[in-house]
Amino acid sequence: MRLTQYGRVPAEGQQRLAQCLPLPVVDDLVDDGHLAVKAVPEDGDRRLYLQARLAPSQVDLEDLHGLGWTEEQARREFRIRLARGDVAVLDEARGLTDEQLRLAADLAQARATGRIPSELSARRWLWPALERLAPQAAVNLRRDKAFGSWYVVRRMHRALRAAHREQLLRDHKRADALLKRAQNDANALRDIWTPGSWEAKNLLAYLLVLNPTGDQPYDEALEVISPVAPGRGLREDQLPGAGRTHLEHNRTVLRQLQRHREDDHLLNPYLVLGVPDDAPTQVWKERWRALRRALDDDGEAAVNQAKDAIQARERGRAPAEPFLVPLMPQRWANPAAGAAATGAGAPPMPRRTAAPTQQERDYARDQAARGVIRAACQNVGLPADAVAFPAFFPESSNQ
């Protein structure tokens, strides 16, 4: 008989049963669906065990370790590592659910083929893993605007940073190939109606000044990031506030350099060093020192020039602020893991007790009988103290 068959058992009642009955009996009640989440005690040595049995998604990683519930630890770790983009977990997977095994197989297929199916790109929390599994995958930017823009924006900026690194290493052929790759991605993205189109145009403007092909690189760059005509693309006022601010900042930088041209001016010294825009002094100096030790004389001269440019800016002596790349770095960061980093969908922990003995079953029946009589007494206005009515309770609850 279900505990709730003849009425709802309040939370206090279910908690009392969960605490006073022998644990094997409580496990029987859990297995048969007679206890709900409200039966989990607020404290005591059974709280965590019953939480894992009745509300497994509420058990955090530390408590999983305390319980020694290694299977759920592995399942939770699988989701968390994938959300971070740690695809090595695919080769270490163990104890996964059937759904996770299917996901692991689909991701392995993406790695083998270099193609990303829309069924996977629709799961936002998987984006960092997909990027690592298929870094050069073809994407349909018009059909898959959300993932496609995020993926291509990150890829073209990654290629730009790598190109600067190769330039420091004096591998100009490799650097040119990377810049061409970034340019191709930017050209593919520039006409898509997403914030990524402005990132694409911003990168193209940067490349026009970095490697000028005409006599008016600043004019050409300004034209690329000028406001779009109605109906020709995503309007500037549809960008997030930071994106609009940084876009106008870059236009100002180009206008300043247009008036006061310096052939050796670095458009963005932070990019040369491979650190984020406005990186703290400690960060960019540590990077500068590491590069100096790793580069030849020409490379060292280049990073010293970048160092001098940043210091001139910090002292208020730079002819212009750095040209910001990207415009909206937070938008292209890894998505929040969300439910992937929680125990959402976790199966209940299997019981850890053997079947109850007959003595434990008799005790449970006795407690249940006392509870029924106590409730009946309360309903009819009689004292509910069992001690006052010993005749109600025979020596054995089987009688």
PDB file of N, CA and C in Angstrom, residues 266 269 273 284 288 301-315 318:
ATOM      1  N   LEU A 266      52.265  50.860 -34.311  1.00  0.00           N
ATOM      2  CA  LEU A 266      51.584  49.571 -34.132  1.00  0.00           C
ATOM      3  C   LEU A 266      50.112  49.820 -33.858  1.00  0.00           C
ATOM      4  N   PRO A 269      49.456  46.961 -30.121  1.00  0.00           N
ATOM      5  CA  PRO A 269      50.639  46.272 -29.568  1.00  0.00           C
ATOM      6  C   PRO A 269      50.276  45.070 -28.697  1.00  0.00           C
ATOM      7  N   LEU A 273      51.893  41.109 -28.833  1.00  0.00           N
ATOM      8  CA  LEU A 273      52.383  40.297 -27.711  1.00  0.00           C
ATOM      9  C   LEU A 273      51.505  39.073 -27.453  1.00  0.00           C
ATOM     10  N   TRP A 284      51.030  41.687 -19.388  1.00  0.00           N
ATOM     11  CA  TRP A 284      51.729  41.902 -20.662  1.00  0.00           C
ATOM     12  C   TRP A 284      53.240  41.907 -20.488  1.00  0.00           C
ATOM     13  N   TRP A 288      55.883  39.634 -22.425  1.00  0.00           N
ATOM     14  CA  TRP A 288      56.996  40.268 -23.138  1.00  0.00           C
ATOM     15  C   TRP A 288      58.329  39.624 -22.755  1.00  0.00           C
ATOM     16  N   ALA A 301      63.327  42.642 -31.180  1.00  0.00           N
ATOM     17  CA  ALA A 301      63.119  44.057 -31.502  1.00  0.00           C
ATOM     18  C   ALA A 301      61.630  44.357 -31.684  1.00  0.00           C
ATOM     19  N   ALA A 302      60.905  43.405 -32.285  1.00  0.00           N
ATOM     20  CA  ALA A 302      59.472  43.610 -32.512  1.00  0.00           C
ATOM     21  C   ALA A 302      58.702  43.650 -31.200  1.00  0.00           C
ATOM     22  N   VAL A 303      59.014  42.736 -30.275  1.00  0.00           N
ATOM     23  CA  VAL A 303      58.270  42.750 -29.007  1.00  0.00           C
ATOM     24  C   VAL A 303      58.691  43.927 -28.141  1.00  0.00           C
ATOM     25  N   ASN A 304      59.920  44.383 -28.291  1.00  0.00           N
ATOM     26  CA  ASN A 304      60.330  45.588 -27.569  1.00  0.00           C
ATOM     27  C   ASN A 304      59.568  46.810 -28.076  1.00  0.00           C
ATOM     28  N   GLN A 305      59.320  46.851 -29.384  1.00  0.00           N
ATOM     29  CA  GLN A 305      58.531  47.948 -29.948  1.00  0.00           C
ATOM     30  C   GLN A 305      57.109  47.918 -29.387  1.00  0.00           C
ATOM     31  N   ALA A 306      56.541  46.712 -29.265  1.00  0.00           N
ATOM     32  CA  ALA A 306      55.203  46.587 -28.690  1.00  0.00           C
ATOM     33  C   ALA A 306      55.195  47.023 -27.231  1.00  0.00           C
ATOM     34  N   LYS A 307      56.235  46.629 -26.497  1.00  0.00           N
ATOM     35  CA  LYS A 307      56.361  47.043 -25.089  1.00  0.00           C
ATOM     36  C   LYS A 307      56.426  48.553 -24.978  1.00  0.00           C
ATOM     37  N   ASP A 308      57.242  49.187 -25.828  1.00  0.00           N
ATOM     38  CA  ASP A 308      57.381  50.640 -25.788  1.00  0.00           C
ATOM     39  C   ASP A 308      56.052  51.332 -26.115  1.00  0.00           C
ATOM     40  N   ALA A 309      55.298  50.751 -27.052  1.00  0.00           N
ATOM     41  CA  ALA A 309      54.015  51.352 -27.434  1.00  0.00           C
ATOM     42  C   ALA A 309      53.018  51.289 -26.280  1.00  0.00           C
ATOM     43  N   ILE A 310      52.996  50.169 -25.570  1.00  0.00           N
ATOM     44  CA  ILE A 310      52.068  50.043 -24.435  1.00  0.00           C
ATOM     45  C   ILE A 310      52.473  50.994 -23.312  1.00  0.00           C
ATOM     46  N   GLN A 311      53.770  51.097 -23.047  1.00  0.00           N
ATOM     47  CA  GLN A 311      54.223  52.003 -21.996  1.00  0.00           C
ATOM     48  C   GLN A 311      53.941  53.457 -22.354  1.00  0.00           C
ATOM     49  N   ALA A 312      54.100  53.814 -23.626  1.00  0.00           N
ATOM     50  CA  ALA A 312      53.772  55.174 -24.060  1.00  0.00           C
ATOM     51  C   ALA A 312      52.290  55.450 -23.836  1.00  0.00           C
ATOM     52  N   ARG A 313      51.471  54.462 -24.085  1.00  0.00           N
ATOM     53  CA  ARG A 313      50.035  54.631 -23.851  1.00  0.00           C
ATOM     54  C   ARG A 313      49.744  54.804 -22.362  1.00  0.00           C
ATOM     55  N   GLU A 314      50.374  53.962 -21.527  1.00  0.00           N
ATOM     56  CA  GLU A 314      50.141  54.044 -20.095  1.00  0.00           C
ATOM     57  C   GLU A 314      50.597  55.396 -19.520  1.00  0.00           C
ATOM     58  N   ARG A 315      51.579  56.020 -20.179  1.00  0.00           N
ATOM     59  CA  ARG A 315      52.073  57.326 -19.714  1.00  0.00           C
ATOM     60  C   ARG A 315      51.392  58.498 -20.416  1.00  0.00           C
ATOM     61  N   ALA A 318      50.972  58.177 -26.202  1.00  0.00           N
ATOM     62  CA  ALA A 318      50.741  57.481 -27.473  1.00  0.00           C
ATOM     63  C   ALA A 318      49.983  58.393 -28.439  1.00  0.00           C
TER      64      ALA A 318
END
